[in-house]
Amino acid sequence: MATSLKIDDALKERVRLLATSRRRSAHWIMREAIAQYVEREEARERFRQEALASWVAYQETGRHLTGDEVRSWLKTWGTEAETEMPACHE
């Protein structure tokens, strides 16, 4: 799929300079930038959807952990005293 992209002269020059310093084509730089942007935004959307699902589950069940409970549990990670995740409660 061929797609054209219009960018201003200042950005075009920045891409050209970066491409030269990286020994890549301007096309490669722009494709890489777009791919990274799309991956980052997809990850952000997955996180948002997970947060919304968690909120719905909390509203339906009331089950949760407090911030203090989570922090205490996380402090054990990577230690000999590492514990399992505490049980959620209402």
XYZ file of C-alpha atoms in Angstrom:
90
model
C 0.000 0.000 0.000
C 1.577 3.241 -1.095
C 0.929 6.217 1.162
C 2.177 9.738 0.835
C 3.053 11.867 3.811
C 3.368 15.638 3.744
C 5.712 17.154 6.304
C 7.022 20.675 6.623
C 10.502 21.560 5.377
C 11.982 21.902 8.864
C 10.915 18.382 9.873
C 11.984 17.015 6.509
C 15.463 18.443 7.084
C 15.642 16.977 10.583
C 14.709 13.550 9.190
C 17.308 13.914 6.434
C 20.034 14.813 8.935
C 19.103 11.948 11.233
C 19.011 9.517 8.317
C 22.471 10.642 7.233
C 23.919 10.287 10.728
C 22.350 6.823 11.136
C 23.325 5.746 7.599
C 19.717 4.957 6.845
C 17.264 6.297 4.317
C 14.785 9.002 5.283
C 12.080 6.489 4.329
C 13.457 3.963 6.853
C 13.566 6.609 9.611
C 9.948 7.608 8.983
C 8.716 3.987 8.806
C 10.533 3.173 12.060
C 9.087 6.259 13.780
C 5.552 5.376 12.687
C 5.951 1.726 13.733
C 7.212 2.731 17.193
C 4.384 5.240 17.598
C 1.745 2.664 16.644
C 3.217 0.043 19.011
C 3.307 2.564 21.875
C -0.279 3.690 21.270
C -1.527 0.095 20.985
C 0.126 -0.704 24.329
C -1.443 2.415 25.840
C -4.871 1.347 24.581
C -4.420 -2.194 25.976
C -3.514 -0.673 29.352
C -6.585 1.581 29.197
C -8.856 -1.357 28.370
C -7.380 -3.426 31.228
C -7.920 -0.531 33.635
C -11.537 -0.152 32.522
C -12.131 -3.901 32.914
C -10.603 -3.768 36.407
C -12.856 -0.863 37.331
C -15.940 -2.737 36.092
C -14.895 -5.852 38.058
C -14.390 -3.739 41.191
C -17.794 -2.114 40.779
C -19.424 -5.530 40.349
C -17.653 -7.358 43.197
C -16.115 -4.749 45.478
C -13.029 -7.001 45.756
C -9.744 -5.109 45.988
C -6.339 -4.668 47.598
C -5.330 -1.447 49.292
C -2.293 0.492 48.137
C -0.491 -0.397 51.364
C -1.184 -4.098 50.812
C 0.207 -3.958 47.287
C 3.288 -1.952 48.337
C 4.039 -4.388 51.165
C 3.741 -7.316 48.780
C 5.916 -5.667 46.107
C 8.655 -4.946 48.660
C 9.116 -8.711 49.042
C 9.795 -9.263 45.322
C 13.317 -10.471 44.607
C 14.021 -11.246 48.250
C 14.241 -14.557 50.071
C 11.049 -13.544 51.857
C 9.086 -13.103 48.598
C 5.388 -13.755 49.197
C 2.435 -14.663 47.027
C -0.036 -11.962 46.067
C -2.382 -11.254 48.960
C -6.003 -12.333 48.562
C -8.425 -9.659 47.434
C -11.130 -8.692 49.889
C -14.234 -6.552 50.042
